[in-house]
PDB file of C-alpha atoms in Angstrom:
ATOM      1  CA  UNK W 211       1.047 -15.613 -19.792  1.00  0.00           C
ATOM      2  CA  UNK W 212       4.710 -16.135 -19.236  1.00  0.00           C
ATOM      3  CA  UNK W 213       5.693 -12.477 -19.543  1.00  0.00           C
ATOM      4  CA  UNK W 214       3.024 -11.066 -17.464  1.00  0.00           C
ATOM      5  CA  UNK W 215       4.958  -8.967 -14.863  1.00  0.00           C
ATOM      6  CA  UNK W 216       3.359 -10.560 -12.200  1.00  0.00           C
ATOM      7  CA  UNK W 217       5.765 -10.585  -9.492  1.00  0.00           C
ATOM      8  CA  UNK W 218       6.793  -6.596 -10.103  1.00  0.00           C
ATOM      9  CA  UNK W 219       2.655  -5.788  -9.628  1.00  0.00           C
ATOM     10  CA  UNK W 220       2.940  -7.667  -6.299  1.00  0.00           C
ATOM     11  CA  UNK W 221       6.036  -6.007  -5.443  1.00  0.00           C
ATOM     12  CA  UNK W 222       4.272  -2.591  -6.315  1.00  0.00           C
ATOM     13  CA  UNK W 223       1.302  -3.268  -4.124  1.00  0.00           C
ATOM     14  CA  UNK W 224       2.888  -4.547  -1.436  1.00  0.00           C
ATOM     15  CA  UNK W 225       5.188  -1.251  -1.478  1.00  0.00           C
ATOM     16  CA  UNK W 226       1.319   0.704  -2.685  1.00  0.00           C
ATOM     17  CA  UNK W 227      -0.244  -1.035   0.326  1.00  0.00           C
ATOM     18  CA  UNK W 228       2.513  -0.550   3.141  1.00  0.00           C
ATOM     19  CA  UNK W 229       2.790   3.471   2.324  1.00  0.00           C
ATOM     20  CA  UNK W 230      -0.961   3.696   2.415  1.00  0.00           C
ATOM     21  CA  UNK W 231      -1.605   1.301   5.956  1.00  0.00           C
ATOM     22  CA  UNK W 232       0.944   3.983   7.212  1.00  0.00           C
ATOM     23  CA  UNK W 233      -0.378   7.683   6.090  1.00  0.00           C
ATOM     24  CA  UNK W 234      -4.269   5.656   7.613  1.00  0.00           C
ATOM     25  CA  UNK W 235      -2.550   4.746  10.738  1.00  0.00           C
ATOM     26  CA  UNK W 236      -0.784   8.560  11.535  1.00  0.00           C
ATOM     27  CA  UNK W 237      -4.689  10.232  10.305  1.00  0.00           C
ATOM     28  CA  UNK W 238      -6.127   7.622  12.822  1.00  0.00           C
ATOM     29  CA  UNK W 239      -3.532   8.407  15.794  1.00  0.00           C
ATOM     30  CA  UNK W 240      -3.968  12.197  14.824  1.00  0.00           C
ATOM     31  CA  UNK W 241      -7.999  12.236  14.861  1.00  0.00           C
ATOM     32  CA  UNK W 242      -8.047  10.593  18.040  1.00  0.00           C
ATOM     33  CA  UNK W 243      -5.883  13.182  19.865  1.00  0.00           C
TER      34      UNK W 243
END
């Protein structure tokens, strides 16, 4: 539909997904010390 808020989900998920492939990747380099 024309005022689905498309573009701000993306912009959410993309901020969602960077902040979570970050706290994974410091748990990952922690556990393998």
């Amino acid at each position: 539909p024309a005022r689905w808020p498309g573009g701000l989900l993306r912009d959410d998920w993309e901020r969602f997904d960077g902040m979570w492939k970050s706290v994974l990747r410091e748990w990952f380099e922690d556990e393998a010390d």
